[in-house]
Tab-separated table of C-alpha atoms and ligand atoms in Angstrom:
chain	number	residue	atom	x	y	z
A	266	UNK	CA	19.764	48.438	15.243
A	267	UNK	CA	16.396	46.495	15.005
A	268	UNK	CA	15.618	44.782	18.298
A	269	UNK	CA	15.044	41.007	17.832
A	270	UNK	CA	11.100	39.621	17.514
A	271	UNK	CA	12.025	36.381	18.551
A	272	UNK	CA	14.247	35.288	21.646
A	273	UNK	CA	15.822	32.089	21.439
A	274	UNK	CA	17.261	31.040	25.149
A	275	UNK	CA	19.535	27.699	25.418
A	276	UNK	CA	18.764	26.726	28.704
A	277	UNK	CA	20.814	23.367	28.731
A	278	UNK	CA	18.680	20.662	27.527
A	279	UNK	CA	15.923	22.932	26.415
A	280	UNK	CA	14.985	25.993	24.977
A	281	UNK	CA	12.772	29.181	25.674
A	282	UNK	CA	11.467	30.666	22.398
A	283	UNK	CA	10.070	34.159	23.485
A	284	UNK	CA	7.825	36.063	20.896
A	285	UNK	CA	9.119	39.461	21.357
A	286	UNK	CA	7.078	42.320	19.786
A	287	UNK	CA	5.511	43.756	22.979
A	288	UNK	CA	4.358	47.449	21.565
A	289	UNK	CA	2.255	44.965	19.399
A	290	UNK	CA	0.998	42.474	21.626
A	291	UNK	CA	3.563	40.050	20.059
A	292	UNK	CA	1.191	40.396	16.763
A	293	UNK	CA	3.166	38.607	13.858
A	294	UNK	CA	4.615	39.945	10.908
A	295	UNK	CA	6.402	38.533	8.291
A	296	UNK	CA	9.952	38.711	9.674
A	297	UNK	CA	8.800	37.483	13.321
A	298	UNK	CA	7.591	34.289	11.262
A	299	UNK	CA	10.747	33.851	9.937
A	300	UNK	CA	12.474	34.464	12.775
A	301	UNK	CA	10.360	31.803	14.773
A	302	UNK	CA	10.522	29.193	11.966
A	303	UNK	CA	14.250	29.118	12.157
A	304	UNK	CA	14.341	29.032	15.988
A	305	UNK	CA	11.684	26.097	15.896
A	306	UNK	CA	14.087	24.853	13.128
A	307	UNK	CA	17.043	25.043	14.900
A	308	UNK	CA	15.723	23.435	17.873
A	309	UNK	CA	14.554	20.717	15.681
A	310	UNK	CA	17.899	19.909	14.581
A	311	UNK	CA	19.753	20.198	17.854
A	312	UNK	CA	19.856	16.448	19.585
A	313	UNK	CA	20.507	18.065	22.924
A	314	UNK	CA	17.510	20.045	22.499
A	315	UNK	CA	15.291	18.023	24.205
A	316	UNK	CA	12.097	20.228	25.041
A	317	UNK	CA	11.036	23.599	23.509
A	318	UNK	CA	9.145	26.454	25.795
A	319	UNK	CA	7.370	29.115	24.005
A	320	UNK	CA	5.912	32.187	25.654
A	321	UNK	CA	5.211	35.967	25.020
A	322	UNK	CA	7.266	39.500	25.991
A	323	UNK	CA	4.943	41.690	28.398
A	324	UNK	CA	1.449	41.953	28.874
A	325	UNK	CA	0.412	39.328	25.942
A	326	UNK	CA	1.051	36.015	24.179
A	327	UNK	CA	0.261	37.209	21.088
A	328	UNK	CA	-2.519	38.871	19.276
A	329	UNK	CA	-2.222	36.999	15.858
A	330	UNK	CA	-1.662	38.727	12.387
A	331	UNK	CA	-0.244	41.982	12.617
A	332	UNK	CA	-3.274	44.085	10.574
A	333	UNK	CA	-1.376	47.308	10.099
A	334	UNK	CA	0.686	44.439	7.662
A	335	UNK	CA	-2.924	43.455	5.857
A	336	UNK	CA	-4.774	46.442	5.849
A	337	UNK	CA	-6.951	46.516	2.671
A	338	UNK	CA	-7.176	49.959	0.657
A	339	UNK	CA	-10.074	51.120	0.114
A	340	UNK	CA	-11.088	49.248	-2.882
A	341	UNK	CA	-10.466	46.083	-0.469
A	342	UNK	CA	-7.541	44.962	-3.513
A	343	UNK	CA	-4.089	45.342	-2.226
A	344	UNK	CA	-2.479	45.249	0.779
A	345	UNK	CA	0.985	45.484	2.242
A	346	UNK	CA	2.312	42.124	0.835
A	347	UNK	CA	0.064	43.075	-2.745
A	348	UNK	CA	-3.049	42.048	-4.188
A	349	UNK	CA	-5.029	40.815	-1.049
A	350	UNK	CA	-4.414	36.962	-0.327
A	351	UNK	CA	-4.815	36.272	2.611
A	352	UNK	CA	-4.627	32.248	1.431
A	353	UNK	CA	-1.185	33.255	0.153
A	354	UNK	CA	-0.347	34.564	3.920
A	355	UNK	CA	-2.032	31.319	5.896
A	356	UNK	CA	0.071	28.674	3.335
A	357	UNK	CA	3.017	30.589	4.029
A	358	UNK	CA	3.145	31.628	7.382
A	359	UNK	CA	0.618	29.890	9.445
A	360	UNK	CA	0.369	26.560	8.269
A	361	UNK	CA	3.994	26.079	7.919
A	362	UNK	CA	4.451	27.352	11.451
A	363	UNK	CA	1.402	24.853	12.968
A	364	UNK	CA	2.721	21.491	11.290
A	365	UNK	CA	6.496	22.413	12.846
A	366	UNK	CA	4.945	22.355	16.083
A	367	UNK	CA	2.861	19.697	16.069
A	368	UNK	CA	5.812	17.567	14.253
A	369	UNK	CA	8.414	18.821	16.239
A	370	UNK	CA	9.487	15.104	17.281
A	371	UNK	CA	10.099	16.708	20.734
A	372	UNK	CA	7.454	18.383	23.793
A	373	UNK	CA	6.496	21.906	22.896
A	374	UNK	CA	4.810	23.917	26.276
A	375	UNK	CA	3.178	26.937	26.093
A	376	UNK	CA	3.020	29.123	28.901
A	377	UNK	CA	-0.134	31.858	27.800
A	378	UNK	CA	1.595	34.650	30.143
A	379	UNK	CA	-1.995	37.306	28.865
A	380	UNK	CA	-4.303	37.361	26.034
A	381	UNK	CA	-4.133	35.056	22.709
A	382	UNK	CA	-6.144	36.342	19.920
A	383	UNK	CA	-6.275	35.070	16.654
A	384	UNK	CA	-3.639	32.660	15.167
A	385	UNK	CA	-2.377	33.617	18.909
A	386	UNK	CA	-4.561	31.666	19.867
A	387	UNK	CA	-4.581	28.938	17.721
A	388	UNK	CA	-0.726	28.685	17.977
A	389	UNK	CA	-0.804	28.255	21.733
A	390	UNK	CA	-3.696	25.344	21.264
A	391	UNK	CA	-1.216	24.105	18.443
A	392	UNK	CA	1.736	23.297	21.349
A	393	UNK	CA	1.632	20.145	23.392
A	394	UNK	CA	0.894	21.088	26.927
A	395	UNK	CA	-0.860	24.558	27.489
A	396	UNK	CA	-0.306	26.362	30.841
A	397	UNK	CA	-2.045	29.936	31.168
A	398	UNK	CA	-1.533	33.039	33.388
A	399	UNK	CA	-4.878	33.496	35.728
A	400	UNK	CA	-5.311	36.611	34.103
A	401	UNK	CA	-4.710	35.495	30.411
A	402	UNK	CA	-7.643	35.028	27.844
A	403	UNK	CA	-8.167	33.203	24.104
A	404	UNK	CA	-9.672	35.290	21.632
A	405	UNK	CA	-11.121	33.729	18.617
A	406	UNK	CA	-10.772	37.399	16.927
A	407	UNK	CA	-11.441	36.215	13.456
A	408	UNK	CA	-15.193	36.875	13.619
A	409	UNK	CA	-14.830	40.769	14.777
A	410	UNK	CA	-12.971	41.333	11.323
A	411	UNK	CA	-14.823	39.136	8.749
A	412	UNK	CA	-12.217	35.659	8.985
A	413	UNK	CA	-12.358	32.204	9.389
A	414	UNK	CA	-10.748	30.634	12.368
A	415	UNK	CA	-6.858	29.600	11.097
A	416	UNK	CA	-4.256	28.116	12.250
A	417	UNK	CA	-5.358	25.040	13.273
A	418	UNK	CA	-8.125	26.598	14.934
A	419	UNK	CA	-11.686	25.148	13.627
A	420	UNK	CA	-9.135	21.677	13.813
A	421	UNK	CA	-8.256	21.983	17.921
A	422	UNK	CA	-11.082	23.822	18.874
A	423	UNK	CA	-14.088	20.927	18.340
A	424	UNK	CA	-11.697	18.490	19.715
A	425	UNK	CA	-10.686	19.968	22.976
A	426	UNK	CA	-14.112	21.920	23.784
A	427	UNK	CA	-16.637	20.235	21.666
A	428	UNK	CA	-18.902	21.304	18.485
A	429	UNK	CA	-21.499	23.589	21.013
A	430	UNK	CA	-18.762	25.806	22.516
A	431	UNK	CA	-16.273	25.584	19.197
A	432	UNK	CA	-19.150	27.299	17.768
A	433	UNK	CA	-19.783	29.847	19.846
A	434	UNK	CA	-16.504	30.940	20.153
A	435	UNK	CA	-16.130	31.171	16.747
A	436	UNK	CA	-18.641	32.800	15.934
A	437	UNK	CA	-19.205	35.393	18.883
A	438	UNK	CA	-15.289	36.141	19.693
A	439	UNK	CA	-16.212	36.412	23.444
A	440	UNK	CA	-12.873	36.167	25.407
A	441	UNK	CA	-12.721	32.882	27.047
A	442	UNK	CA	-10.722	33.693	30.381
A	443	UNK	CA	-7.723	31.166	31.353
A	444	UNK	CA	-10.303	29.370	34.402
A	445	UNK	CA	-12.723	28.427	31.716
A	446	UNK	CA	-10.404	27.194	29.387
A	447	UNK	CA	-8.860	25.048	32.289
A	448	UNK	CA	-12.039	24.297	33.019
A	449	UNK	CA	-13.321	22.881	29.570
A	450	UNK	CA	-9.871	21.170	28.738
A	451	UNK	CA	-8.812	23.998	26.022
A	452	UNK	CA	-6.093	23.679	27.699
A	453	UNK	CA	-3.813	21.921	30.635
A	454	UNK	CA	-4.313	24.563	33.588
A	455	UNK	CA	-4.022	27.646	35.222
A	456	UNK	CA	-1.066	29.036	36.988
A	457	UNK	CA	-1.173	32.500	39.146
A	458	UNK	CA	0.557	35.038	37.005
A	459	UNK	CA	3.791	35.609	38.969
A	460	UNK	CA	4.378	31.744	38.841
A	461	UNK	CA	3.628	31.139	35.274
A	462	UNK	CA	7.193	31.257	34.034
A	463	UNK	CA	8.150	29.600	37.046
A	464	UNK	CA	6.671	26.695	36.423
A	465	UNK	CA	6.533	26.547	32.711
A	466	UNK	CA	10.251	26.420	32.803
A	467	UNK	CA	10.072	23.653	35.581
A	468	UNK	CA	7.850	21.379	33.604
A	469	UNK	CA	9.911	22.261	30.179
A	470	UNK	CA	13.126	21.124	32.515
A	471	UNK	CA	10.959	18.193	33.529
A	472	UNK	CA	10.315	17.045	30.087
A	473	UNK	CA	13.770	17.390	28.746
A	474	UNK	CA	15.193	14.743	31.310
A	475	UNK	CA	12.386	12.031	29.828
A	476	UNK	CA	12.661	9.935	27.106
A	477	UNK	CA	12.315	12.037	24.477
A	478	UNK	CA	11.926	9.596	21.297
A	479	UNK	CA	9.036	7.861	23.546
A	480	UNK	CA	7.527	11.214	23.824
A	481	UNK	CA	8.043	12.005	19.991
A	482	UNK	CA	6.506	9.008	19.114
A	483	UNK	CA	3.572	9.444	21.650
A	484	UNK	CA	2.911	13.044	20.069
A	485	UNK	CA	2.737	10.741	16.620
A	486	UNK	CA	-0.062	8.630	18.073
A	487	UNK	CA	-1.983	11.046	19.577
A	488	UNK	CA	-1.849	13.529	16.245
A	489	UNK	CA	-2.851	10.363	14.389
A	490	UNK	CA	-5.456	9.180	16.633
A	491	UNK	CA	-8.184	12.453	15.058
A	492	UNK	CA	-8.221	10.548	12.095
A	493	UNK	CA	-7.901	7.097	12.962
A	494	UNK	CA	-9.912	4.068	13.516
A	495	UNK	CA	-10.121	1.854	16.753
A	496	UNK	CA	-8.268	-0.735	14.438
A	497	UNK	CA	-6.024	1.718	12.677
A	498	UNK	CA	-4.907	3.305	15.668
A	499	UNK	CA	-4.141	0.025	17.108
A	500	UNK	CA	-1.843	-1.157	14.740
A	501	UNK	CA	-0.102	2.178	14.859
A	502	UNK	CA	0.540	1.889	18.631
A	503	UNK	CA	1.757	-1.634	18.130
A	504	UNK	CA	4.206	-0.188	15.327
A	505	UNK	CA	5.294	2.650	17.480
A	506	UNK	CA	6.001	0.642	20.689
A	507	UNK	CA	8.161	-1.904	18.930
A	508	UNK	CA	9.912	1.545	18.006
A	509	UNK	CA	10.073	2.466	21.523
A	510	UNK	CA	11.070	-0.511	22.697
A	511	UNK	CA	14.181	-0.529	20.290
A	512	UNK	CA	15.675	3.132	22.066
A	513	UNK	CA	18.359	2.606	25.126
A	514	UNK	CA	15.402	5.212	26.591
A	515	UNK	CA	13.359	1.756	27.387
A	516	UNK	CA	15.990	-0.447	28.380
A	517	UNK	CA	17.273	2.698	30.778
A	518	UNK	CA	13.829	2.616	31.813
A	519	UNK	CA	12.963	-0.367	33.140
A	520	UNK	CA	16.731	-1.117	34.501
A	521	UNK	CA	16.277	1.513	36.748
A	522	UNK	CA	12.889	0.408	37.657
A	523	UNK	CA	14.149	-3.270	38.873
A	524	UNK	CA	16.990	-1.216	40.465
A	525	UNK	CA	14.640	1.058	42.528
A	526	UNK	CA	16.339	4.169	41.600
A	527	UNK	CA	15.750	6.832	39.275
A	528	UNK	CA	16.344	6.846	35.429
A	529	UNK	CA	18.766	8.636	33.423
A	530	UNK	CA	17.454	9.068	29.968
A	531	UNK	CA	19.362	10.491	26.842
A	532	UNK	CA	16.729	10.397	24.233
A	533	UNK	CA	18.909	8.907	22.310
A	534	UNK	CA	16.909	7.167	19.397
A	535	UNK	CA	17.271	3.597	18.749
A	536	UNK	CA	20.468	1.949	17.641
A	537	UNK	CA	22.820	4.107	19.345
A	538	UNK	CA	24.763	3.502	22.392
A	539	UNK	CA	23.696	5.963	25.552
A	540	UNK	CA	27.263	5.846	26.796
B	1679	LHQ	C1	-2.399	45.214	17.265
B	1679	LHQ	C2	-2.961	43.955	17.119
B	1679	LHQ	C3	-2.892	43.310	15.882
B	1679	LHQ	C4	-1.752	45.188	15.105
B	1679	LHQ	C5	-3.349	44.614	19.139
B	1679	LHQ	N1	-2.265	43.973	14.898
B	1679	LHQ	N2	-1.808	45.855	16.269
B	1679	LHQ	C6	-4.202	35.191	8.913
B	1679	LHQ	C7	-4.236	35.497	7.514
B	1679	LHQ	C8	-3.803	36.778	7.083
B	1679	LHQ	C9	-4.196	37.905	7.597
B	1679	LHQ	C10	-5.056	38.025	8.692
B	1679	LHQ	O1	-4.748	37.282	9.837
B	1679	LHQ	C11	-4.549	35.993	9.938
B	1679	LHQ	C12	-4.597	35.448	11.258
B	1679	LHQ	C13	-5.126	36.355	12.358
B	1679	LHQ	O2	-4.541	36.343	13.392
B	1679	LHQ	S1	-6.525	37.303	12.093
B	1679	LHQ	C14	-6.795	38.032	13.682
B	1679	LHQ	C15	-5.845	39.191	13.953
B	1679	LHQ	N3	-5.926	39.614	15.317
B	1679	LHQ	C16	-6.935	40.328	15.811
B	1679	LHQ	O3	-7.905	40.623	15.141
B	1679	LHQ	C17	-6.804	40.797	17.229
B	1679	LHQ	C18	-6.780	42.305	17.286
B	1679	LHQ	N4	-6.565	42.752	18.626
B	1679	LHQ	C19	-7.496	42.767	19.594
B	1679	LHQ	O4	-8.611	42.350	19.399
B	1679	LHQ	C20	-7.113	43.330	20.912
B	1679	LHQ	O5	-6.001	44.157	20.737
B	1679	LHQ	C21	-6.753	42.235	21.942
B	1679	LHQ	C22	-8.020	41.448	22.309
B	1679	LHQ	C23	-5.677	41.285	21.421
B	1679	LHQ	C24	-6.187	42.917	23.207
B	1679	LHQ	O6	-7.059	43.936	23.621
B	1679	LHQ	P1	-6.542	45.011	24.666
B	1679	LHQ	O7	-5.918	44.294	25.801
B	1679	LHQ	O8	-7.709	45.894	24.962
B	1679	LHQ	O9	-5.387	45.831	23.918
B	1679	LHQ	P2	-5.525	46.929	22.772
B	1679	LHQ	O10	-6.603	46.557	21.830
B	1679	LHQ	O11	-5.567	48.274	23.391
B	1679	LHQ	O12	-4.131	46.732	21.968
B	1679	LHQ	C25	-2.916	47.326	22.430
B	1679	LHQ	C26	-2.140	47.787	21.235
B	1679	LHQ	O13	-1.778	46.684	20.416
B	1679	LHQ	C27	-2.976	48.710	20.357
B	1679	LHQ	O14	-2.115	49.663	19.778
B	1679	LHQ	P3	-2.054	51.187	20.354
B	1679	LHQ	O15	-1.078	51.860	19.453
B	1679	LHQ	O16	-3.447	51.725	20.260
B	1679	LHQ	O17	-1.586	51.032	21.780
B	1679	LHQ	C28	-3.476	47.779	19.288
B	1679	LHQ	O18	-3.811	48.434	18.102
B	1679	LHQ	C29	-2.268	46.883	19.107
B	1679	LHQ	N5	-2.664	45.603	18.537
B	1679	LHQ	N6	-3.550	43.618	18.312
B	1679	LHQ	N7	-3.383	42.087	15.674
């Protein structure tokens, strides 16, 4: 019996998707990105999924492609999926897999429990809020093998780091250890290794008691804002809070507010009744 490459945990309101192909670093191949689009898909659909965790099995998060999968002959023609494409493999793999998480109209963490290399990487940058073991490090391993960044990854990385270190990362590979991408805002922080899981869960538990259409539409803004105007992004914000301000999230909100006691949100989107 083949042993599952993706774990899909129901953990109440949430869910802990586990890439699970440790012998490999987690490394992707074409069934693992099936499995993972249907998990991502499934939490998608699922209204009382209300956060998504995903992480790695053992001593990586994942170490991108898996190149025993696209390993040229000789002649550089064919590989395992035919004549070499690897356009064919980004369109229908890795760019399908980046727009579900960044669409995914619920909070995706990513706890980075070792090294990210490749679309590893890029994946984890791809997820909402990025938490990293100490001992964890992003690899932009395109350059040791000839590639281009993918996955989202010449996208995030200019953004979150800026053109100067984008470039050399790129373009050198050099591991960038968990501190120092803490440290330039590649990502959200650093947690000690035997606490990562720990407190990935606690903030994915966190998350799924908050208003989740709010935090939908928030991930909307901010994916918009990269491409936006001042103005543009303006009138978006005005659009999506009159959106917000339509869910029983909102009115929960600030009832509890006057009340001086804690809210209890549903995520319920607009129009329906929380009770
Ligand atoms: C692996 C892999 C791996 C297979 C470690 N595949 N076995 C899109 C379009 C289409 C095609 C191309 O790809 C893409 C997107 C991409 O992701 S391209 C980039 C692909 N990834 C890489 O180039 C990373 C390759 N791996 C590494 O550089 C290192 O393994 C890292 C830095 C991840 C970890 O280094 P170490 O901690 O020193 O571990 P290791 O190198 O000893 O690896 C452990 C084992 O895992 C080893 O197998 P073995 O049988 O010798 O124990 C590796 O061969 C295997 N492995 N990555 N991507």
């Amino acid at each position: 019996m083949s042993v599952p490459s993706i774990r899909s945990e129901h953990r109440g309101p949430w869910r802990k998707i586990v890439l699970s192909r440790p012998d490999r670093l987690n490394a992707f191949n074409d069934e693992m990105h099936g499995a993972l689009s249907q998990a991502l898909e499934e939490a998608a659909a699922d209204a009382g999924c209300r956060a998504v965790l995903l992480t790695g099995e053992g001593r990586a998060f994942c170490a991108g492609q898996d190149l025993n999968d696209r390993q040229p002959d000789a002649a550089g023609l064919r590989d395992a999926a035919g004549p070499v494409d690897l356009g064919r493999t980004v369109d229908q793999f890795y760019n399908p897999l980046v727009r579900r998480l960044r669409s995914l109209p619920k909070p995706v963490v990513c706890a980075v429990n070792g090294v990210a290399a490749g679309a590893g990487a890029n994946i984890a940058l791809a997820c909402d809020i990025v938490l990293a073991a100490r001992s964890a490090r992003f690899v932009q391993a395109f350059a040791k093998i000839g590639l281009v960044p993918d996955s989202g990854g010449t996208f995030f990385l200019p953004r979150l780091i800026g053109e100067a270190r984008a470039r050399a990362v790129a373009m050198t590979a050099e591991p960038v250890p968990a501190e120092q991408a803490a440290a330039w805002g590649m990502i959200w922080k650093v947690v000690d290794d035997g606490a990562l899981q720990g407190e990935a869960e606690a903030l994915a538990q966190h998350l799924a008691a908050q208003p989740t259409q709010g935090l939908a539409l928030t991930k909307h803004a901010l994916a918009a804002s990269a491409a936006n105007t001042l103005d543009e992004q303006l009138d978006l914000e005005r659009d999506l809070q009159r959106e917000a301000g339509r869910t029983p999230d909102y009115a929960e909100g600030v009832r509890a507010f006057m009340e001086k006691r804690p809210p209890n949100f549903t995520g319920q989107p607009q129009g329906e009744s929380a009770q």
